[in-house]
Amino acid sequence: PTPPQDAFYESYFERDRETIFRSVELLIYVFDIESDNPEKDFDHFSGVLEAIEENSPDARIFVLVHKMDLVHEDERDMIFEDRQRIIEAHSRGLHLECFATSIWDETLYKAWSEIVTNLIPNISLLKTHLDDFCRISDADEVVLFERATFLVIAHTTDASHEIQTFDAHRFEKISNIIKQFKLSCGKTQAQFTGMEVQNSKFGAFIDAFTANTYIMVIVSDPNIAAAATLTNIKNAKQHFAKNFS
Amino acid sequence: MSPLPSSLPLPRVLIMGPRRAGKSSISSVVLHKMSPHETLFRLDSTASPVTSTINNNALCPFAVVDFPGDWDLPSDNSPDDSLFGSGLAALIFVLDAQDEPFDHSLARFASLVARAVAVNPGIHVEVFINKVDGELFLSDEAKYDCRRDVMSQVQDELADVSASAPPSADGGAPADLSELNIGYYLTSIYDHSIFASFSKVVQKLIPTLPTIESLLNVLVASCRMEKAFLFDVVSKLYISTDSTPVDAASVELCSDMIDVVLDVSGIYGKKDPRRKPRGDGSEAGHEGMAPRTDSAVSLNSEGDLAGGGDSSYYDSQSSSSIHLSNGMVLYLKEVDSMLALVCLTREDNILKKGLVDYNISVFKDALGKVVAVNAGRGGEDKGEGGGGGEEGEA
């Protein structure tokens, strides 16, 4: 007797194949590294890729090799590369990107950010404009977040500030901080629309930016008035809305 | 004879109650930054009284004594001065709301209160009806029913104790304990109620509270704010608020704002190039994680927060404003070391930010004077404030 999930899989796969796989922009396939039946997993995978090839050959494909926290740290790279080879062998020539992920560290966040970034059109042009904006406003760092998830879409750091060694995990932390606060706001039936945080050494300005992004600007030059940064952001909004809506 | 904190110069908070009521969990979560879920596996039974000194800000230093469950008073009849103190003190009796019936615990509570009041007539008596979370307390009705039950049982027990008490030492009638003003609080470490309740208890230990309240009233009136709170940023207890009614949701929102300010400042607000940023390298603990439950990011240690020089990120210029979709603004300003003024105000009223900031600076100066008076009170009911956040076996 097949386990319930398998039965479901068989049924939708055969019956609704076309419906499910038509007009797909992006496919994310998740492998469980601890799976006790990898053969079957790869069969399913091949089946899905076949369906994609038939119905949405232009879809971008991401593969997550998940639950990597269950693998010993020293062996992770090796096991992931090994798995990646097998995945690519089953890829039917389609291009795909693989990530090793776990919910217990920042790898999942990074993979999701990568995926979300890929959904944004003109991402490299966006980055160029963001670099310009960072330079013009004398900011230390400018970060663009996707509005709903607060995943980082793009960021620019002023070169001289790289030396300052900001926390390597700061983007994930900021995302979490904001999301946690959004939950708190939810309890009072209001949402936050923007915020500023300052002390003697820095100012952080977070504001809605384009239709689906939020921006965070970090300025540590004490000579720059907060109002100046806010004005810069306001002007940039118009510019970006025009060019990147 | 268990070693008691006999010579605590600070106002004291005594946490007592039956075993497994949640006393140590409460002090760990409120005062020592433990996540509520951690209390399930990280705390052992308290074997002997544990004293912690809380001295984050200059307005309300206090000592907390966490007693073992069902702790027995020394049985000699002479008043045990050292335990209940002689000045500002609060006795918090923690009850497990899910562990009915209460009669045995409340009987012990009544005799405890009798002893305490005999020794220190000014002691504040508070009952924390704890663990009002989970299936039994999904509705507010259930919580209020529980509180009502506890209140009436306590009244009965106290009446019994008063009736059977011997006359007091000077020959007069014994104090009628059922007249005592006892505070009842519904608490859970899994939400903000424990912080709000603990805040109210600590407020009673601040002799200058009425002055601070007046200052806040003046500020709120002159700036047309909806509400203002004075928070201790380390413990997130609020020390004072203006006289308008307090809405629990607002307190929680302001407390969460402090989290945002401290966490963001911790990431970008330190400028020490020699310092390796936390979260880098091999820390497998909470640092680089994406914690999904209560706190967004584990704060850097208190030492970082308060420590001088480059590593302190809550400094005299710390401020923040958060704009909400309902036209309100949360505005935070540092007003003293580790103290934050958090205001809730309409967007229109903060447009003239310069005026608001000026008013807040006036408030800050006045508060500074109150702090100085507090410190100068000296030998009355406290000596020098204790140092840091030291913990010790009493």
Short mmCIF file of N, CA and C in Angstrom, two decimals, chain A residues 89-242:
data_model
loop_
_atom_site.label_atom_id
_atom_site.label_comp_id
_atom_site.label_asym_id
_atom_site.label_seq_id
_atom_site.Cartn_x
_atom_site.Cartn_y
_atom_site.Cartn_z
N ALA A 89 22.54 15.32 -12.97
CA ALA A 89 22.45 14.17 -13.87
C ALA A 89 21.00 13.90 -14.26
N HIS A 90 20.09 14.22 -13.36
CA HIS A 90 18.66 13.97 -13.62
C HIS A 90 17.98 15.18 -14.23
N SER A 91 18.75 16.20 -14.58
CA SER A 91 18.10 17.47 -14.92
C SER A 91 17.57 17.55 -16.34
N ARG A 92 17.77 16.49 -17.10
CA ARG A 92 17.27 16.49 -18.47
C ARG A 92 17.77 17.71 -19.25
N GLY A 93 18.94 18.16 -18.94
CA GLY A 93 19.51 19.27 -19.69
C GLY A 93 18.96 20.62 -19.31
N LEU A 94 17.99 20.66 -18.43
CA LEU A 94 17.46 21.96 -18.01
C LEU A 94 18.42 22.62 -17.03
N HIS A 95 18.45 23.95 -17.08
CA HIS A 95 19.35 24.66 -16.16
C HIS A 95 18.69 24.79 -14.80
N LEU A 96 19.41 24.45 -13.77
CA LEU A 96 18.84 24.64 -12.43
C LEU A 96 19.91 25.08 -11.43
N GLU A 97 19.44 25.72 -10.37
CA GLU A 97 20.36 26.17 -9.31
C GLU A 97 20.06 25.42 -8.03
N CYS A 98 21.11 24.95 -7.37
CA CYS A 98 20.95 24.16 -6.15
C CYS A 98 21.41 24.93 -4.92
N PHE A 99 20.69 24.73 -3.84
CA PHE A 99 21.10 25.33 -2.56
C PHE A 99 21.03 24.27 -1.47
N ALA A 100 21.97 24.36 -0.54
CA ALA A 100 21.91 23.51 0.67
C ALA A 100 21.23 24.35 1.73
N THR A 101 20.12 23.87 2.27
CA THR A 101 19.38 24.72 3.21
C THR A 101 18.98 24.01 4.49
N SER A 102 18.65 24.83 5.47
CA SER A 102 18.14 24.33 6.74
C SER A 102 17.34 25.46 7.37
N ILE A 103 16.27 25.11 8.08
CA ILE A 103 15.51 26.18 8.74
C ILE A 103 16.25 26.69 9.96
N TRP A 104 17.30 25.99 10.38
CA TRP A 104 17.95 26.35 11.64
C TRP A 104 19.12 27.31 11.46
N ASP A 105 19.45 27.67 10.24
CA ASP A 105 20.48 28.69 10.07
C ASP A 105 20.13 29.61 8.90
N GLU A 106 21.06 30.43 8.50
CA GLU A 106 20.75 31.49 7.54
C GLU A 106 20.69 31.00 6.11
N THR A 107 20.99 29.72 5.87
CA THR A 107 21.06 29.24 4.49
C THR A 107 19.71 29.31 3.79
N LEU A 108 18.64 29.02 4.52
CA LEU A 108 17.32 29.07 3.88
C LEU A 108 16.98 30.49 3.49
N TYR A 109 17.29 31.40 4.39
CA TYR A 109 17.04 32.82 4.11
C TYR A 109 17.77 33.26 2.86
N LYS A 110 19.03 32.87 2.76
CA LYS A 110 19.83 33.27 1.60
C LYS A 110 19.25 32.69 0.32
N ALA A 111 18.85 31.43 0.38
CA ALA A 111 18.29 30.79 -0.81
C ALA A 111 17.01 31.51 -1.23
N TRP A 112 16.14 31.79 -0.27
CA TRP A 112 14.89 32.48 -0.59
C TRP A 112 15.14 33.87 -1.14
N SER A 113 16.11 34.57 -0.58
CA SER A 113 16.44 35.91 -1.09
C SER A 113 16.86 35.80 -2.55
N GLU A 114 17.68 34.82 -2.83
CA GLU A 114 18.15 34.59 -4.20
C GLU A 114 16.97 34.34 -5.12
N ILE A 115 16.04 33.51 -4.65
CA ILE A 115 14.88 33.16 -5.46
C ILE A 115 14.00 34.38 -5.71
N VAL A 116 13.74 35.11 -4.64
CA VAL A 116 12.88 36.30 -4.78
C VAL A 116 13.54 37.34 -5.68
N THR A 117 14.84 37.48 -5.53
CA THR A 117 15.56 38.44 -6.37
C THR A 117 15.38 38.10 -7.85
N ASN A 118 15.33 36.81 -8.12
CA ASN A 118 15.18 36.40 -9.50
C ASN A 118 13.82 36.72 -10.09
N LEU A 119 12.86 36.98 -9.21
CA LEU A 119 11.53 37.32 -9.69
C LEU A 119 11.43 38.78 -10.08
N ILE A 120 12.41 39.55 -9.64
CA ILE A 120 12.35 40.98 -9.94
C ILE A 120 12.95 41.22 -11.32
N PRO A 121 12.18 41.85 -12.19
CA PRO A 121 12.75 42.16 -13.52
C PRO A 121 13.80 43.27 -13.39
N ASN A 122 14.71 43.32 -14.29
CA ASN A 122 15.72 44.41 -14.33
C ASN A 122 16.56 44.49 -13.07
N ILE A 123 16.86 43.36 -12.46
CA ILE A 123 17.53 43.42 -11.17
C ILE A 123 18.91 44.07 -11.25
N SER A 124 19.63 43.86 -12.34
CA SER A 124 20.98 44.43 -12.38
C SER A 124 20.93 45.94 -12.62
N LEU A 125 19.94 46.36 -13.39
CA LEU A 125 19.78 47.81 -13.60
C LEU A 125 19.39 48.46 -12.28
N LEU A 126 18.51 47.76 -11.56
CA LEU A 126 18.07 48.24 -10.25
C LEU A 126 19.27 48.43 -9.33
N LYS A 127 20.17 47.47 -9.36
CA LYS A 127 21.34 47.52 -8.49
C LYS A 127 22.22 48.72 -8.85
N THR A 128 22.36 48.99 -10.14
CA THR A 128 23.18 50.13 -10.56
C THR A 128 22.60 51.43 -10.02
N HIS A 129 21.29 51.56 -10.17
CA HIS A 129 20.65 52.78 -9.67
C HIS A 129 20.77 52.88 -8.16
N LEU A 130 20.71 51.74 -7.50
CA LEU A 130 20.82 51.73 -6.05
C LEU A 130 22.22 52.18 -5.63
N ASP A 131 23.22 51.72 -6.38
CA ASP A 131 24.60 52.14 -6.11
C ASP A 131 24.71 53.66 -6.22
N ASP A 132 24.10 54.20 -7.29
CA ASP A 132 24.13 55.65 -7.48
C ASP A 132 23.49 56.35 -6.29
N PHE A 133 22.33 55.83 -5.90
CA PHE A 133 21.60 56.47 -4.80
C PHE A 133 22.44 56.46 -3.52
N CYS A 134 23.11 55.36 -3.28
CA CYS A 134 23.94 55.24 -2.08
C CYS A 134 25.05 56.29 -2.09
N ARG A 135 25.63 56.46 -3.24
CA ARG A 135 26.73 57.40 -3.36
C ARG A 135 26.23 58.83 -3.19
N ILE A 136 25.13 59.12 -3.86
CA ILE A 136 24.60 60.49 -3.83
C ILE A 136 24.16 60.90 -2.42
N SER A 137 23.58 59.96 -1.68
CA SER A 137 23.11 60.35 -0.35
C SER A 137 24.14 60.12 0.73
N ASP A 138 25.38 59.77 0.33
CA ASP A 138 26.44 59.59 1.33
C ASP A 138 26.06 58.54 2.37
N ALA A 139 25.38 57.53 1.89
CA ALA A 139 24.95 56.50 2.85
C ALA A 139 26.04 55.45 3.03
N ASP A 140 25.99 54.76 4.17
CA ASP A 140 26.91 53.65 4.39
C ASP A 140 26.40 52.41 3.67
N GLU A 141 25.10 52.27 3.70
CA GLU A 141 24.51 51.07 3.15
C GLU A 141 23.07 51.35 2.74
N VAL A 142 22.65 50.78 1.64
CA VAL A 142 21.27 50.89 1.22
C VAL A 142 20.77 49.49 0.92
N VAL A 143 19.63 49.13 1.50
CA VAL A 143 19.10 47.79 1.31
C VAL A 143 17.68 47.86 0.78
N LEU A 144 17.38 47.02 -0.19
CA LEU A 144 16.03 46.97 -0.74
C LEU A 144 15.39 45.66 -0.30
N PHE A 145 14.20 45.76 0.29
CA PHE A 145 13.50 44.56 0.77
C PHE A 145 12.25 44.33 -0.05
N GLU A 146 11.89 43.08 -0.22
CA GLU A 146 10.58 42.78 -0.81
C GLU A 146 9.53 43.11 0.25
N ARG A 147 8.45 43.73 -0.18
CA ARG A 147 7.53 44.34 0.77
C ARG A 147 6.87 43.37 1.74
N ALA A 148 6.40 42.25 1.24
CA ALA A 148 5.63 41.35 2.11
C ALA A 148 6.53 40.51 3.00
N THR A 149 7.59 39.96 2.44
CA THR A 149 8.41 39.03 3.19
C THR A 149 9.61 39.69 3.86
N PHE A 150 9.94 40.90 3.44
CA PHE A 150 11.15 41.57 3.91
C PHE A 150 12.41 40.76 3.64
N LEU A 151 12.37 40.01 2.57
CA LEU A 151 13.60 39.36 2.11
C LEU A 151 14.42 40.41 1.37
N VAL A 152 15.73 40.31 1.48
CA VAL A 152 16.58 41.29 0.82
C VAL A 152 16.65 41.01 -0.66
N ILE A 153 16.31 42.02 -1.46
CA ILE A 153 16.36 41.86 -2.91
C ILE A 153 17.69 42.35 -3.44
N ALA A 154 18.14 43.46 -2.90
CA ALA A 154 19.40 44.03 -3.38
C ALA A 154 19.99 44.87 -2.26
N HIS A 155 21.28 45.01 -2.27
CA HIS A 155 21.89 45.91 -1.30
C HIS A 155 23.19 46.47 -1.84
N THR A 156 23.53 47.63 -1.32
CA THR A 156 24.74 48.32 -1.73
C THR A 156 25.45 48.77 -0.48
N THR A 157 26.72 48.53 -0.41
CA THR A 157 27.48 49.01 0.75
C THR A 157 28.59 49.91 0.26
N ASP A 158 28.72 51.05 0.88
CA ASP A 158 29.77 51.97 0.51
C ASP A 158 31.12 51.31 0.76
N ALA A 159 31.99 51.37 -0.22
CA ALA A 159 33.26 50.61 -0.17
C ALA A 159 34.06 50.89 1.09
N SER A 160 34.15 52.14 1.47
CA SER A 160 35.00 52.45 2.62
C SER A 160 34.42 51.87 3.90
N HIS A 161 33.12 51.53 3.86
CA HIS A 161 32.51 51.03 5.09
C HIS A 161 32.61 49.52 5.19
N GLU A 162 32.98 48.88 4.10
CA GLU A 162 33.15 47.42 4.16
C GLU A 162 34.17 47.10 5.24
N ILE A 163 35.14 48.01 5.36
CA ILE A 163 36.21 47.77 6.33
C ILE A 163 35.64 47.72 7.74
N GLN A 164 34.51 48.37 7.91
CA GLN A 164 33.92 48.40 9.24
C GLN A 164 33.42 47.05 9.69
N THR A 165 33.40 46.10 8.80
CA THR A 165 32.91 44.75 9.11
C THR A 165 31.57 44.78 9.83
N PHE A 166 30.56 45.13 9.09
CA PHE A 166 29.21 44.95 9.58
C PHE A 166 28.98 43.46 9.78
N ASP A 167 28.09 43.16 10.67
CA ASP A 167 27.69 41.79 10.94
C ASP A 167 27.27 41.07 9.65
N ALA A 168 27.88 39.92 9.40
CA ALA A 168 27.60 39.20 8.15
C ALA A 168 26.15 38.73 8.06
N HIS A 169 25.50 38.53 9.19
CA HIS A 169 24.12 38.03 9.18
C HIS A 169 23.10 39.14 9.36
N ARG A 170 23.53 40.38 9.11
CA ARG A 170 22.65 41.49 9.47
C ARG A 170 21.35 41.53 8.67
N PHE A 171 21.39 41.10 7.41
CA PHE A 171 20.17 41.20 6.61
C PHE A 171 19.08 40.30 7.15
N GLU A 172 19.49 39.10 7.49
CA GLU A 172 18.51 38.18 8.05
C GLU A 172 17.97 38.71 9.37
N LYS A 173 18.87 39.29 10.18
CA LYS A 173 18.44 39.83 11.47
C LYS A 173 17.47 40.97 11.28
N ILE A 174 17.79 41.89 10.36
CA ILE A 174 16.89 43.01 10.13
C ILE A 174 15.54 42.49 9.65
N SER A 175 15.56 41.55 8.72
CA SER A 175 14.29 40.97 8.25
C SER A 175 13.48 40.45 9.42
N ASN A 176 14.12 39.72 10.29
CA ASN A 176 13.42 39.16 11.45
C ASN A 176 12.89 40.23 12.37
N ILE A 177 13.72 41.25 12.62
CA ILE A 177 13.30 42.32 13.52
C ILE A 177 12.04 42.98 12.98
N ILE A 178 12.06 43.30 11.68
CA ILE A 178 10.91 43.97 11.09
C ILE A 178 9.68 43.06 11.11
N LYS A 179 9.89 41.80 10.73
CA LYS A 179 8.74 40.89 10.68
C LYS A 179 8.14 40.71 12.07
N GLN A 180 9.00 40.60 13.07
CA GLN A 180 8.52 40.46 14.44
C GLN A 180 7.70 41.68 14.83
N PHE A 181 8.20 42.87 14.44
CA PHE A 181 7.47 44.08 14.80
C PHE A 181 6.15 44.17 14.04
N LYS A 182 6.15 43.70 12.80
CA LYS A 182 4.91 43.70 12.03
C LYS A 182 3.85 42.86 12.74
N LEU A 183 4.29 41.72 13.29
CA LEU A 183 3.36 40.87 14.04
C LEU A 183 2.80 41.63 15.24
N SER A 184 3.69 42.34 15.96
CA SER A 184 3.22 43.11 17.12
C SER A 184 2.20 44.15 16.71
N CYS A 185 2.51 44.85 15.60
CA CYS A 185 1.58 45.88 15.14
C CYS A 185 0.24 45.26 14.80
N GLY A 186 0.29 44.08 14.22
CA GLY A 186 -0.93 43.41 13.82
C GLY A 186 -1.92 43.28 14.96
N LYS A 187 -1.39 43.10 16.17
CA LYS A 187 -2.28 42.95 17.33
C LYS A 187 -3.06 44.21 17.61
N THR A 188 -2.55 45.36 17.17
CA THR A 188 -3.27 46.60 17.43
C THR A 188 -4.02 47.08 16.20
N GLN A 189 -4.15 46.21 15.23
CA GLN A 189 -4.90 46.53 14.01
C GLN A 189 -4.32 47.70 13.22
N ALA A 190 -3.04 47.97 13.41
CA ALA A 190 -2.41 49.00 12.59
C ALA A 190 -1.15 48.40 12.03
N GLN A 191 -0.68 48.93 10.93
CA GLN A 191 0.60 48.44 10.41
C GLN A 191 1.60 49.57 10.41
N PHE A 192 2.87 49.24 10.43
CA PHE A 192 3.84 50.33 10.40
C PHE A 192 4.10 50.70 8.95
N THR A 193 4.28 51.99 8.73
CA THR A 193 4.51 52.43 7.36
C THR A 193 5.94 52.90 7.15
N GLY A 194 6.61 53.22 8.23
CA GLY A 194 8.00 53.66 8.09
C GLY A 194 8.60 53.82 9.46
N MET A 195 9.93 53.77 9.56
CA MET A 195 10.56 54.00 10.85
C MET A 195 11.96 54.56 10.72
N GLU A 196 12.36 55.24 11.80
CA GLU A 196 13.75 55.72 11.86
C GLU A 196 14.31 55.32 13.21
N VAL A 197 15.56 54.92 13.24
CA VAL A 197 16.22 54.59 14.50
C VAL A 197 17.57 55.29 14.47
N GLN A 198 17.89 55.99 15.56
CA GLN A 198 19.18 56.71 15.57
C GLN A 198 19.87 56.59 16.91
N ASN A 199 21.19 56.70 16.89
CA ASN A 199 21.90 57.03 18.11
C ASN A 199 23.04 57.95 17.69
N SER A 200 24.00 58.15 18.55
CA SER A 200 25.02 59.13 18.21
C SER A 200 25.88 58.69 17.04
N LYS A 201 25.83 57.40 16.71
CA LYS A 201 26.75 56.91 15.69
C LYS A 201 26.12 56.59 14.35
N PHE A 202 24.79 56.52 14.29
CA PHE A 202 24.19 56.15 13.01
C PHE A 202 22.74 56.58 12.95
N GLY A 203 22.20 56.50 11.72
CA GLY A 203 20.76 56.67 11.57
C GLY A 203 20.30 55.63 10.57
N ALA A 204 19.21 54.94 10.87
CA ALA A 204 18.65 53.97 9.94
C ALA A 204 17.27 54.46 9.55
N PHE A 205 16.99 54.51 8.26
CA PHE A 205 15.71 55.03 7.78
C PHE A 205 15.05 53.97 6.92
N ILE A 206 13.89 53.52 7.36
CA ILE A 206 13.18 52.48 6.63
C ILE A 206 11.87 53.05 6.14
N ASP A 207 11.63 52.92 4.84
CA ASP A 207 10.42 53.52 4.30
C ASP A 207 9.92 52.69 3.12
N ALA A 208 8.63 52.81 2.83
CA ALA A 208 8.09 52.17 1.64
C ALA A 208 8.76 52.81 0.43
N PHE A 209 9.05 52.01 -0.57
CA PHE A 209 9.79 52.56 -1.70
C PHE A 209 8.98 52.44 -2.99
N THR A 210 9.09 51.31 -3.66
CA THR A 210 8.25 51.15 -4.85
C THR A 210 7.07 50.26 -4.49
N ALA A 211 6.30 49.90 -5.51
CA ALA A 211 5.07 49.13 -5.26
C ALA A 211 5.32 47.85 -4.47
N ASN A 212 6.43 47.18 -4.72
CA ASN A 212 6.65 45.97 -3.94
C ASN A 212 7.98 45.94 -3.19
N THR A 213 8.48 47.14 -2.85
CA THR A 213 9.72 47.13 -2.06
C THR A 213 9.68 48.13 -0.92
N TYR A 214 10.55 47.86 0.03
CA TYR A 214 10.85 48.80 1.12
C TYR A 214 12.34 49.10 1.03
N ILE A 215 12.73 50.27 1.48
CA ILE A 215 14.15 50.61 1.43
C ILE A 215 14.66 50.93 2.82
N MET A 216 15.90 50.59 3.07
CA MET A 216 16.54 50.97 4.34
C MET A 216 17.84 51.67 4.00
N VAL A 217 18.02 52.87 4.54
CA VAL A 217 19.23 53.64 4.29
C VAL A 217 19.97 53.84 5.60
N ILE A 218 21.24 53.49 5.62
CA ILE A 218 22.04 53.64 6.84
C ILE A 218 23.04 54.76 6.62
N VAL A 219 22.99 55.75 7.51
CA VAL A 219 23.91 56.89 7.39
C VAL A 219 24.65 57.05 8.70
N SER A 220 25.97 57.11 8.65
CA SER A 220 26.68 57.27 9.91
C SER A 220 27.43 58.59 10.00
N ASP A 221 27.30 59.42 8.97
CA ASP A 221 27.97 60.71 9.01
C ASP A 221 27.14 61.65 9.87
N PRO A 222 27.69 62.08 11.01
CA PRO A 222 26.88 62.91 11.91
C PRO A 222 26.54 64.28 11.34
N ASN A 223 27.23 64.66 10.26
CA ASN A 223 26.94 65.97 9.69
C ASN A 223 25.71 65.97 8.80
N ILE A 224 25.19 64.81 8.49
CA ILE A 224 24.03 64.76 7.61
C ILE A 224 22.76 64.75 8.45
N ALA A 225 21.93 65.74 8.24
CA ALA A 225 20.68 65.81 9.01
C ALA A 225 19.74 64.73 8.54
N ALA A 226 18.95 64.21 9.49
CA ALA A 226 17.99 63.17 9.16
C ALA A 226 17.05 63.63 8.05
N ALA A 227 16.65 64.88 8.14
CA ALA A 227 15.71 65.40 7.15
C ALA A 227 16.29 65.32 5.74
N ALA A 228 17.59 65.49 5.64
CA ALA A 228 18.23 65.42 4.32
C ALA A 228 18.09 64.02 3.75
N THR A 229 18.36 63.03 4.57
CA THR A 229 18.25 61.64 4.11
C THR A 229 16.81 61.33 3.71
N LEU A 230 15.87 61.80 4.52
CA LEU A 230 14.46 61.52 4.20
C LEU A 230 14.07 62.18 2.89
N THR A 231 14.59 63.37 2.64
CA THR A 231 14.30 64.04 1.37
C THR A 231 14.89 63.26 0.21
N ASN A 232 16.12 62.80 0.41
CA ASN A 232 16.75 61.99 -0.64
C ASN A 232 15.92 60.77 -0.98
N ILE A 233 15.41 60.12 0.06
CA ILE A 233 14.61 58.92 -0.16
C ILE A 233 13.35 59.29 -0.93
N LYS A 234 12.73 60.37 -0.53
CA LYS A 234 11.49 60.79 -1.21
C LYS A 234 11.73 61.04 -2.69
N ASN A 235 12.81 61.73 -2.98
CA ASN A 235 13.12 62.01 -4.38
C ASN A 235 13.45 60.74 -5.15
N ALA A 236 14.18 59.85 -4.47
CA ALA A 236 14.55 58.60 -5.13
C ALA A 236 13.32 57.78 -5.47
N LYS A 237 12.31 57.84 -4.58
CA LYS A 237 11.07 57.08 -4.82
C LYS A 237 10.48 57.42 -6.17
N GLN A 238 10.42 58.71 -6.44
CA GLN A 238 9.82 59.12 -7.71
C GLN A 238 10.63 58.59 -8.87
N HIS A 239 11.94 58.70 -8.75
CA HIS A 239 12.83 58.24 -9.81
C HIS A 239 12.67 56.75 -10.06
N PHE A 240 12.67 55.98 -8.97
CA PHE A 240 12.59 54.53 -9.11
C PHE A 240 11.20 54.10 -9.59
N ALA A 241 10.19 54.81 -9.13
CA ALA A 241 8.82 54.45 -9.55
C ALA A 241 8.69 54.61 -11.05
N LYS A 242 9.30 55.68 -11.54
CA LYS A 242 9.22 55.94 -12.97
C LYS A 242 9.94 54.86 -13.76
#
